[in-house]
mmCIF file of C-alpha atoms and ligand atoms in Angstrom:
data_model
loop_
_atom_site.group_PDB
_atom_site.id
_atom_site.type_symbol
_atom_site.label_atom_id
_atom_site.label_comp_id
_atom_site.label_asym_id
_atom_site.label_seq_id
_atom_site.Cartn_x
_atom_site.Cartn_y
_atom_site.Cartn_z
ATOM 1 C CA MET A 1 -8.927 -28.556 -26.793
ATOM 2 C CA PRO A 2 -5.620 -28.266 -24.866
ATOM 3 C CA SER A 3 -6.040 -25.602 -22.196
ATOM 4 C CA SER A 4 -3.004 -23.806 -23.606
ATOM 5 C CA MET A 5 -5.170 -23.014 -26.671
ATOM 6 C CA MET A 6 -8.390 -22.226 -24.831
ATOM 7 C CA THR A 7 -9.342 -18.574 -25.276
ATOM 8 C CA VAL A 8 -11.690 -16.802 -22.887
ATOM 9 C CA GLU A 9 -14.433 -16.700 -25.513
ATOM 10 C CA GLN A 10 -14.195 -20.464 -26.050
ATOM 11 C CA HIS A 11 -14.149 -20.961 -22.281
ATOM 12 C CA ILE A 12 -17.369 -18.991 -21.926
ATOM 13 C CA LEU A 13 -19.010 -21.073 -24.652
ATOM 14 C CA GLU A 14 -17.856 -24.290 -22.914
ATOM 15 C CA GLU A 15 -19.219 -22.966 -19.608
ATOM 16 C CA GLN A 16 -22.530 -22.143 -21.252
ATOM 17 C CA ARG A 17 -22.829 -25.528 -22.939
ATOM 18 C CA ARG A 18 -22.014 -27.259 -19.643
ATOM 19 C CA HIS A 19 -24.269 -25.220 -17.368
ATOM 20 C CA PHE A 20 -26.859 -23.615 -19.654
ATOM 21 C CA PRO A 21 -27.239 -26.109 -22.567
ATOM 22 C CA HIS A 22 -30.062 -24.109 -24.156
ATOM 23 C CA SER A 23 -28.327 -20.759 -24.025
ATOM 24 C CA SER A 24 -27.939 -18.920 -27.278
ATOM 25 C CA GLY A 25 -24.240 -18.082 -26.948
ATOM 26 C CA GLU A 26 -25.119 -14.396 -26.723
ATOM 27 C CA PHE A 27 -23.425 -14.276 -23.319
ATOM 28 C CA SER A 28 -20.156 -15.258 -24.946
ATOM 29 C CA TRP A 29 -20.764 -12.562 -27.559
ATOM 30 C CA LEU A 30 -21.293 -10.030 -24.758
ATOM 31 C CA LEU A 31 -18.069 -11.103 -22.967
ATOM 32 C CA SER A 32 -16.151 -10.735 -26.230
ATOM 33 C CA GLY A 33 -17.286 -7.098 -26.245
ATOM 34 C CA ILE A 34 -15.463 -6.655 -22.950
ATOM 35 C CA THR A 35 -12.336 -8.562 -23.989
ATOM 36 C CA TYR A 36 -12.153 -6.546 -27.238
ATOM 37 C CA ALA A 37 -12.322 -3.225 -25.366
ATOM 38 C CA THR A 38 -9.736 -4.322 -22.801
ATOM 39 C CA LYS A 39 -7.304 -5.276 -25.582
ATOM 40 C CA ILE A 40 -7.593 -1.691 -26.863
ATOM 41 C CA ILE A 41 -7.017 -0.409 -23.318
ATOM 42 C CA ALA A 42 -4.056 -2.772 -22.796
ATOM 43 C CA ASP A 43 -2.428 -1.493 -25.985
ATOM 44 C CA LYS A 44 -2.658 2.108 -24.790
ATOM 45 C CA VAL A 45 -1.535 1.290 -21.215
ATOM 46 C CA ARG A 46 1.494 -0.595 -22.572
ATOM 47 C CA ARG A 47 2.501 2.380 -24.747
ATOM 48 C CA ALA A 48 1.384 5.134 -22.381
ATOM 49 C CA GLY A 49 4.720 6.916 -22.507
ATOM 50 C CA LEU A 50 4.791 6.886 -26.317
ATOM 51 C CA VAL A 51 1.261 7.903 -27.240
ATOM 52 C CA ASP A 52 -0.513 10.961 -25.909
ATOM 53 C CA VAL A 53 -2.521 9.260 -23.155
ATOM 54 C CA LEU A 54 -0.606 10.229 -20.014
ATOM 55 C CA GLY A 55 -1.672 12.907 -17.604
ATOM 56 C CA SER A 56 -4.925 14.662 -16.928
ATOM 57 C CA ALA A 57 -7.758 15.118 -19.414
ATOM 58 C CA GLY A 58 -8.368 18.460 -17.722
ATOM 59 C CA VAL A 59 -11.905 17.633 -16.541
ATOM 60 C CA GLU A 60 -13.448 16.154 -13.412
ATOM 61 C CA ASN A 61 -15.639 13.039 -13.440
ATOM 62 C CA VAL A 62 -18.802 12.482 -11.459
ATOM 63 C CA GLN A 63 -16.607 11.482 -8.509
ATOM 64 C CA GLY A 64 -15.027 14.936 -8.458
ATOM 65 C CA GLU A 65 -11.754 13.258 -9.447
ATOM 66 C CA THR A 66 -9.554 14.639 -12.219
ATOM 67 C CA GLN A 67 -10.023 12.376 -15.218
ATOM 68 C CA GLN A 68 -6.846 10.963 -16.676
ATOM 69 C CA LYS A 69 -6.684 10.807 -20.480
ATOM 70 C CA LEU A 70 -6.659 7.015 -20.254
ATOM 71 C CA ASP A 71 -9.816 7.085 -18.104
ATOM 72 C CA VAL A 72 -11.635 8.783 -20.976
ATOM 73 C CA LEU A 73 -10.213 6.417 -23.595
ATOM 74 C CA ALA A 74 -10.963 3.289 -21.544
ATOM 75 C CA ASN A 75 -14.515 4.437 -20.842
ATOM 76 C CA GLN A 76 -15.157 5.178 -24.509
ATOM 77 C CA ALA A 77 -13.717 1.816 -25.607
ATOM 78 C CA LEU A 78 -16.069 -0.102 -23.306
ATOM 79 C CA LEU A 79 -19.151 2.016 -24.082
ATOM 80 C CA THR A 80 -18.636 1.693 -27.828
ATOM 81 C CA SER A 81 -17.804 -2.007 -27.809
ATOM 82 C CA LEU A 82 -20.662 -3.023 -25.511
ATOM 83 C CA ALA A 83 -23.256 -0.837 -27.232
ATOM 84 C CA GLY A 84 -22.501 -2.706 -30.446
ATOM 85 C CA ARG A 85 -23.192 -6.161 -29.004
ATOM 86 C CA GLY A 86 -26.933 -5.967 -29.588
ATOM 87 C CA ASN A 87 -27.861 -7.515 -26.235
ATOM 88 C CA VAL A 88 -26.831 -4.845 -23.737
ATOM 89 C CA ALA A 89 -29.736 -2.596 -22.761
ATOM 90 C CA ILE A 90 -28.001 -0.444 -20.156
ATOM 91 C CA MET A 91 -24.430 0.389 -19.198
ATOM 92 C CA ALA A 92 -23.245 2.113 -16.022
ATOM 93 C CA SER A 93 -19.733 3.451 -15.607
ATOM 94 C CA GLU A 94 -17.693 4.951 -12.782
ATOM 95 C CA GLU A 95 -16.996 7.797 -15.205
ATOM 96 C CA ASP A 96 -20.641 8.715 -15.881
ATOM 97 C CA ALA A 97 -23.147 10.180 -13.434
ATOM 98 C CA GLU A 98 -26.124 8.261 -14.822
ATOM 99 C CA PRO A 99 -26.618 4.905 -16.566
ATOM 100 C CA ILE A 100 -26.368 4.951 -20.369
ATOM 101 C CA VAL A 101 -29.328 3.407 -22.244
ATOM 102 C CA VAL A 102 -28.541 1.646 -25.532
ATOM 103 C CA SER A 103 -31.640 2.968 -27.329
ATOM 104 C CA ARG A 104 -31.655 0.328 -30.078
ATOM 105 C CA ASP A 105 -31.718 -2.459 -27.475
ATOM 106 C CA ARG A 106 -33.699 -0.791 -24.730
ATOM 107 C CA GLN A 107 -36.768 -2.935 -25.342
ATOM 108 C CA GLN A 108 -35.254 -6.408 -25.675
ATOM 109 C CA GLY A 109 -31.697 -6.111 -24.358
ATOM 110 C CA ARG A 110 -31.227 -8.759 -21.667
ATOM 111 C CA TYR A 111 -28.087 -7.484 -19.955
ATOM 112 C CA VAL A 112 -26.849 -4.612 -17.844
ATOM 113 C CA VAL A 113 -23.077 -4.087 -17.659
ATOM 114 C CA VAL A 114 -21.590 -2.021 -14.825
ATOM 115 C CA PHE A 115 -17.904 -1.185 -14.927
ATOM 116 C CA ASP A 116 -14.945 0.808 -13.672
ATOM 117 C CA PRO A 117 -13.090 1.329 -16.938
ATOM 118 C CA LEU A 118 -9.695 2.084 -15.453
ATOM 119 C CA ASP A 119 -9.393 1.594 -11.728
ATOM 120 C CA GLY A 120 -6.306 3.088 -10.096
ATOM 121 C CA SER A 121 -5.665 5.319 -13.106
ATOM 122 C CA SER A 122 -3.686 7.832 -11.030
ATOM 123 C CA ASN A 123 -0.964 5.151 -10.960
ATOM 124 C CA ILE A 124 -0.507 5.123 -14.726
ATOM 125 C CA ASP A 125 1.970 8.005 -14.846
ATOM 126 C CA VAL A 126 4.294 6.076 -12.533
ATOM 127 C CA ASN A 127 3.929 2.750 -14.354
ATOM 128 C CA VAL A 128 2.045 0.934 -11.597
ATOM 129 C CA SER A 129 -0.525 -1.769 -12.440
ATOM 130 C CA VAL A 130 -4.078 -0.606 -13.114
ATOM 131 C CA GLY A 131 -7.244 -2.512 -13.988
ATOM 132 C CA THR A 132 -10.696 -2.701 -15.533
ATOM 133 C CA ILE A 133 -13.512 -4.146 -13.391
ATOM 134 C CA PHE A 134 -16.900 -5.319 -14.721
ATOM 135 C CA SER A 135 -20.162 -6.772 -13.447
ATOM 136 C CA ILE A 136 -22.924 -8.289 -15.601
ATOM 137 C CA LEU A 137 -26.545 -8.298 -14.457
ATOM 138 C CA ARG A 138 -29.699 -9.675 -16.045
ATOM 139 C CA ARG A 139 -32.297 -7.252 -17.290
ATOM 140 C CA GLU A 140 -35.933 -8.191 -17.850
ATOM 141 C CA PRO A 141 -37.218 -6.927 -21.233
ATOM 142 C CA ASP A 142 -39.092 -3.626 -21.016
ATOM 143 C CA PRO A 143 -41.296 -3.495 -24.155
ATOM 144 C CA GLN A 144 -43.152 -0.403 -22.925
ATOM 145 C CA GLN A 145 -39.843 1.270 -22.001
ATOM 146 C CA THR A 146 -41.425 2.445 -18.747
ATOM 147 C CA ARG A 147 -38.908 1.179 -16.197
ATOM 148 C CA PRO A 148 -36.317 3.770 -15.097
ATOM 149 C CA PRO A 149 -32.853 2.534 -16.223
ATOM 150 C CA LEU A 150 -31.471 2.905 -12.700
ATOM 151 C CA ASP A 151 -34.020 0.315 -11.462
ATOM 152 C CA ASP A 152 -32.393 -2.237 -13.774
ATOM 153 C CA VAL A 153 -28.915 -1.340 -12.495
ATOM 154 C CA LEU A 154 -29.409 -1.188 -8.709
ATOM 155 C CA GLN A 155 -29.492 -4.937 -8.055
ATOM 156 C CA PRO A 156 -27.781 -6.645 -5.096
ATOM 157 C CA GLY A 157 -24.487 -8.359 -5.863
ATOM 158 C CA TYR A 158 -25.836 -11.895 -5.415
ATOM 159 C CA ARG A 159 -27.787 -11.352 -8.645
ATOM 160 C CA GLN A 160 -24.680 -10.899 -10.787
ATOM 161 C CA LEU A 161 -24.526 -13.300 -13.743
ATOM 162 C CA ALA A 162 -20.790 -12.801 -14.158
ATOM 163 C CA ALA A 163 -18.007 -10.524 -12.953
ATOM 164 C CA GLY A 164 -14.336 -10.056 -13.564
ATOM 165 C CA TYR A 165 -11.384 -7.781 -14.076
ATOM 166 C CA VAL A 166 -8.443 -7.217 -16.342
ATOM 167 C CA VAL A 167 -5.185 -6.386 -14.551
ATOM 168 C CA TYR A 168 -2.694 -4.482 -16.718
ATOM 169 C CA GLY A 169 0.392 -5.674 -14.850
ATOM 170 C CA SER A 170 3.660 -7.400 -15.779
ATOM 171 C CA SER A 171 1.329 -9.367 -18.028
ATOM 172 C CA THR A 172 -2.262 -8.545 -18.931
ATOM 173 C CA MET A 173 -4.684 -10.979 -17.311
ATOM 174 C CA PHE A 174 -8.438 -11.449 -17.654
ATOM 175 C CA VAL A 175 -9.975 -13.063 -14.535
ATOM 176 C CA TYR A 176 -13.688 -13.855 -14.423
ATOM 177 C CA THR A 177 -16.450 -15.968 -12.945
ATOM 178 C CA SER A 178 -19.902 -16.828 -14.251
ATOM 179 C CA GLY A 179 -20.843 -18.611 -11.048
ATOM 180 C CA ASN A 180 -18.884 -21.829 -11.589
ATOM 181 C CA GLY A 181 -15.464 -21.008 -10.170
ATOM 182 C CA VAL A 182 -12.827 -18.469 -11.205
ATOM 183 C CA ALA A 183 -10.630 -18.794 -14.293
ATOM 184 C CA GLY A 184 -7.660 -16.687 -15.421
ATOM 185 C CA PHE A 185 -6.471 -15.882 -18.952
ATOM 186 C CA THR A 186 -3.249 -14.220 -20.054
ATOM 187 C CA LEU A 187 -3.156 -11.933 -23.096
ATOM 188 C CA ASP A 188 -0.835 -13.435 -25.693
ATOM 189 C CA PRO A 189 0.301 -10.379 -27.683
ATOM 190 C CA SER A 190 1.549 -12.594 -30.532
ATOM 191 C CA VAL A 191 -2.018 -13.663 -31.347
ATOM 192 C CA GLY A 192 -4.009 -10.897 -29.590
ATOM 193 C CA ALA A 193 -6.057 -13.412 -27.557
ATOM 194 C CA PHE A 194 -6.620 -14.021 -23.854
ATOM 195 C CA VAL A 195 -5.457 -17.652 -23.428
ATOM 196 C CA LEU A 196 -6.317 -19.855 -20.427
ATOM 197 C CA SER A 197 -3.518 -19.760 -17.853
ATOM 198 C CA PHE A 198 -5.349 -20.579 -14.574
ATOM 199 C CA GLU A 199 -8.062 -23.218 -15.068
ATOM 200 C CA ARG A 200 -9.526 -22.791 -11.578
ATOM 201 C CA ILE A 201 -8.262 -20.227 -9.076
ATOM 202 C CA SER A 202 -8.769 -20.953 -5.348
ATOM 203 C CA MET A 203 -7.938 -18.396 -2.701
ATOM 204 C CA PRO A 204 -5.668 -19.934 0.019
ATOM 205 C CA GLU A 205 -7.646 -20.350 3.266
ATOM 206 C CA LYS A 206 -4.712 -18.898 5.237
ATOM 207 C CA GLY A 207 -2.214 -16.350 3.940
ATOM 208 C CA SER A 208 0.586 -14.244 5.345
ATOM 209 C CA LEU A 209 -0.089 -10.816 3.770
ATOM 210 C CA TYR A 210 -2.421 -7.977 4.680
ATOM 211 C CA SER A 211 -3.120 -5.031 2.398
ATOM 212 C CA VAL A 212 -4.340 -1.696 3.798
ATOM 213 C CA ASN A 213 -3.388 1.970 3.516
ATOM 214 C CA GLU A 214 -1.623 2.304 6.890
ATOM 215 C CA ALA A 215 -1.632 6.117 6.547
ATOM 216 C CA ASN A 216 -5.329 5.968 7.496
ATOM 217 C CA ALA A 217 -4.772 3.718 10.515
ATOM 218 C CA ASP A 218 -5.271 6.474 13.121
ATOM 219 C CA SER A 219 -8.816 6.988 11.856
ATOM 220 C CA PHE A 220 -9.797 3.297 11.663
ATOM 221 C CA PRO A 221 -12.287 2.102 14.277
ATOM 222 C CA ASP A 222 -10.352 0.562 17.180
ATOM 223 C CA GLU A 223 -11.261 -3.027 16.284
ATOM 224 C CA TYR A 224 -9.390 -2.728 12.985
ATOM 225 C CA ARG A 225 -6.239 -1.462 14.684
ATOM 226 C CA THR A 226 -6.430 -4.340 17.186
ATOM 227 C CA TYR A 227 -6.914 -6.798 14.323
ATOM 228 C CA LEU A 228 -3.904 -5.527 12.350
ATOM 229 C CA ALA A 229 -1.743 -5.659 15.484
ATOM 230 C CA ARG A 230 -2.888 -9.286 15.914
ATOM 231 C CA LEU A 231 -1.772 -10.139 12.384
ATOM 232 C CA ARG A 232 1.583 -8.436 12.917
ATOM 233 C CA ALA A 233 2.054 -10.472 16.099
ATOM 234 C CA GLY A 234 1.403 -13.675 14.164
ATOM 235 C CA LEU A 235 -1.557 -15.958 13.520
ATOM 236 C CA ASP A 236 -1.203 -19.733 13.956
ATOM 237 C CA GLY A 237 2.549 -19.261 13.707
ATOM 238 C CA ARG A 238 2.337 -17.139 10.518
ATOM 239 C CA VAL A 239 3.852 -13.663 10.835
ATOM 240 C CA TYR A 240 2.163 -11.299 8.353
ATOM 241 C CA SER A 241 3.803 -8.825 5.994
ATOM 242 C CA SER A 242 2.147 -5.749 4.534
ATOM 243 C CA ARG A 243 1.699 -5.173 0.794
ATOM 244 C CA TYR A 244 -0.221 -2.175 -0.573
ATOM 245 C CA ILE A 245 -0.126 -1.075 -4.209
ATOM 246 C CA GLY A 246 -3.005 1.407 -4.067
ATOM 247 C CA SER A 247 -4.696 -0.145 -7.085
ATOM 248 C CA LEU A 248 -7.635 -2.356 -6.067
ATOM 249 C CA VAL A 249 -7.336 -4.802 -8.958
ATOM 250 C CA ALA A 250 -3.617 -5.369 -8.337
ATOM 251 C CA ASP A 251 -4.042 -5.665 -4.553
ATOM 252 C CA PHE A 252 -6.951 -8.068 -4.962
ATOM 253 C CA HIS A 253 -5.249 -10.134 -7.663
ATOM 254 C CA ARG A 254 -2.373 -10.816 -5.266
ATOM 255 C CA THR A 255 -4.825 -11.639 -2.439
ATOM 256 C CA LEU A 256 -6.741 -14.005 -4.729
ATOM 257 C CA LEU A 257 -3.594 -15.938 -5.664
ATOM 258 C CA LYS A 258 -1.579 -15.691 -2.422
ATOM 259 C CA GLY A 259 -4.307 -15.376 0.227
ATOM 260 C CA GLY A 260 -4.390 -12.961 3.160
ATOM 261 C CA ILE A 261 -6.703 -9.961 3.361
ATOM 262 C CA PHE A 262 -7.352 -6.605 1.689
ATOM 263 C CA LEU A 263 -9.037 -3.952 3.793
ATOM 264 C CA TYR A 264 -10.484 -0.543 3.071
ATOM 265 C CA PRO A 265 -12.218 0.221 6.408
ATOM 266 C CA PRO A 266 -14.229 3.344 7.256
ATOM 267 C CA THR A 267 -11.878 6.321 7.672
ATOM 268 C CA LYS A 268 -12.267 9.935 8.788
ATOM 269 C CA ALA A 269 -12.128 11.074 5.149
ATOM 270 C CA ASN A 270 -14.471 8.298 3.986
ATOM 271 C CA PRO A 271 -16.681 7.267 6.948
ATOM 272 C CA LYS A 272 -18.745 5.037 4.631
ATOM 273 C CA GLY A 273 -15.650 3.595 3.019
ATOM 274 C CA LYS A 274 -14.000 4.774 -0.201
ATOM 275 C CA LEU A 275 -14.605 1.930 -2.619
ATOM 276 C CA ARG A 276 -17.712 1.760 -4.776
ATOM 277 C CA LEU A 277 -20.244 -0.981 -4.222
ATOM 278 C CA MET A 278 -21.589 -1.497 -7.735
ATOM 279 C CA TYR A 279 -18.429 -1.618 -9.848
ATOM 280 C CA GLU A 280 -15.642 -2.365 -7.366
ATOM 281 C CA ALA A 281 -16.865 -4.251 -4.280
ATOM 282 C CA ASN A 282 -19.632 -6.366 -5.876
ATOM 283 C CA PRO A 283 -17.628 -7.853 -8.764
ATOM 284 C CA ILE A 284 -14.554 -8.437 -6.571
ATOM 285 C CA ALA A 285 -16.743 -9.996 -3.848
ATOM 286 C CA PHE A 286 -18.352 -12.376 -6.373
ATOM 287 C CA LEU A 287 -14.891 -13.498 -7.514
ATOM 288 C CA ALA A 288 -13.644 -13.870 -3.932
ATOM 289 C CA GLU A 289 -16.577 -16.074 -2.888
ATOM 290 C CA GLN A 290 -16.314 -18.157 -6.048
ATOM 291 C CA ALA A 291 -12.652 -18.757 -5.171
ATOM 292 C CA GLY A 292 -13.518 -19.831 -1.598
ATOM 293 C CA GLY A 293 -12.925 -16.488 0.134
ATOM 294 C CA MET A 294 -15.221 -13.958 1.824
ATOM 295 C CA ALA A 295 -16.120 -10.282 1.354
ATOM 296 C CA THR A 296 -18.022 -8.053 3.772
ATOM 297 C CA ASP A 297 -18.544 -4.408 4.680
ATOM 298 C CA GLY A 298 -17.733 -5.255 8.286
ATOM 299 C CA THR A 299 -21.309 -6.071 9.213
ATOM 300 C CA GLN A 300 -22.791 -7.991 6.273
ATOM 301 C CA ARG A 301 -21.861 -9.911 3.149
ATOM 302 C CA ILE A 302 -21.110 -7.457 0.323
ATOM 303 C CA LEU A 303 -23.282 -9.420 -2.101
ATOM 304 C CA ASP A 304 -26.332 -9.024 0.175
ATOM 305 C CA ILE A 305 -26.233 -5.216 0.234
ATOM 306 C CA THR A 306 -29.259 -3.653 -1.473
ATOM 307 C CA PRO A 307 -27.860 -0.734 -3.455
ATOM 308 C CA THR A 308 -29.470 2.702 -3.212
ATOM 309 C CA GLY A 309 -27.181 4.632 -5.540
ATOM 310 C CA LEU A 310 -25.019 3.906 -8.577
ATOM 311 C CA HIS A 311 -21.911 5.457 -7.020
ATOM 312 C CA GLN A 312 -22.465 4.568 -3.383
ATOM 313 C CA ARG A 313 -19.409 3.747 -1.316
ATOM 314 C CA THR A 314 -18.864 0.906 1.141
ATOM 315 C CA PRO A 315 -16.229 -0.288 3.595
ATOM 316 C CA PHE A 316 -14.622 -3.270 1.860
ATOM 317 C CA LEU A 317 -12.914 -6.267 3.503
ATOM 318 C CA VAL A 318 -12.033 -9.228 1.311
ATOM 319 C CA GLY A 319 -9.766 -12.219 1.767
ATOM 320 C CA GLY A 320 -9.213 -15.805 2.818
ATOM 321 C CA ARG A 321 -11.539 -17.573 5.223
ATOM 322 C CA ALA A 322 -9.105 -17.648 8.192
ATOM 323 C CA GLU A 323 -8.322 -13.906 8.111
ATOM 324 C CA MET A 324 -11.914 -12.903 7.385
ATOM 325 C CA GLU A 325 -13.484 -15.074 10.097
ATOM 326 C CA LEU A 326 -11.045 -13.707 12.677
ATOM 327 C CA LEU A 327 -11.853 -10.121 11.641
ATOM 328 C CA MET A 328 -15.618 -10.660 11.614
ATOM 329 C CA GLY A 329 -15.365 -12.234 15.095
ATOM 330 C CA MET A 330 -13.612 -9.075 16.330
ATOM 331 C CA LEU A 331 -16.067 -6.677 14.633
ATOM 332 C CA ASN A 332 -19.308 -8.295 15.730
HETATM 333 P P1 P6P B 401 -6.092 5.179 -1.216
HETATM 334 C C1 P6P B 401 -7.755 3.843 -6.738
HETATM 335 O O1 P6P B 401 -7.937 5.240 -6.731
HETATM 336 C C2 P6P B 401 -8.789 3.243 -5.780
HETATM 337 O O2 P6P B 401 -10.067 3.561 -6.204
HETATM 338 C C3 P6P B 401 -8.595 1.732 -5.686
HETATM 339 O O3 P6P B 401 -8.109 1.185 -6.863
HETATM 340 C C4 P6P B 401 -7.611 1.583 -4.558
HETATM 341 O O4 P6P B 401 -7.756 0.359 -3.852
HETATM 342 C C5 P6P B 401 -7.961 2.774 -3.645
HETATM 343 O O5 P6P B 401 -8.572 3.757 -4.472
HETATM 344 C C6 P6P B 401 -6.732 3.359 -3.006
HETATM 345 O O6 P6P B 401 -7.172 4.391 -2.145
HETATM 346 O O7 P6P B 401 -6.948 6.073 -0.360
HETATM 347 O O8 P6P B 401 -5.387 4.118 -0.380
HETATM 348 O O9 P6P B 401 -5.179 5.892 -2.150
#
């Protein structure tokens, strides 16, 4: 099939046939639950100024952050779509304090899906790119229904079966990995399908951009300030520029395609980092490694961290090999 006609669902099926010849295709069915929900989200994001989805929903989420109306809509779209797939036992969302058990599939459901339904949502009102981030984990059947749902969710990132994001930017793109490289799909509004646009994405080993909220620089540990000064002075003849959107998916998407480094170090306000391990750092780290990059918390590989809480935070450093190896050499 010409790649220009390859949809993400067909790509998943091809991947499964190639790497898991005996799989039942239910993984593709699960992924289509995510793509369906993100098409609903994309439609609302694209028309945010015309339909009543801008502004605050007037309530706080588990993070203590004011929920935007689109946060609520995006969360509901994913919960409803995934619960109807018939193979998802548990879902965990940035917007909900505890995991959600899909009662009908609690015994036999083989998947856990963890997601940030609308990351960077505070940017919506000013028309800046936002994104959906997801992580898919295996779940052993629990016929006796005795295992606490959180035990199925709190798995280290190296056990992810697949991960990805949708960036609602100048175009809407679905980027994912199932452990065999990273592929990108662009939503074609004329047919309502995500169509293959990047067969295999590789992160450049050396870039010329760094992405960090410089307003926090005074509270970074000294090594980070020294590192950023080193980049500004030039590395191997490359002088670095700074780009920071303030929306993780958009900042990472640029880093994935152009190289360089994204950093959210420990700060005074967030001494353990701001970004969430389970539904921000882990999926992005899986993608970065699959594209040839690296992701750490400053001391260890993100994917090796054993989670202790659904909403735990972590320092997050992700980028091309050259920038990451230099930083890790300065931190350790
Ligand atoms: P700051 C958005 O709120 C978010 O969770 C990420 O998308 C983004 O990378 C980060 O926070 C931005 O945080 O402190 O720089 O505004």
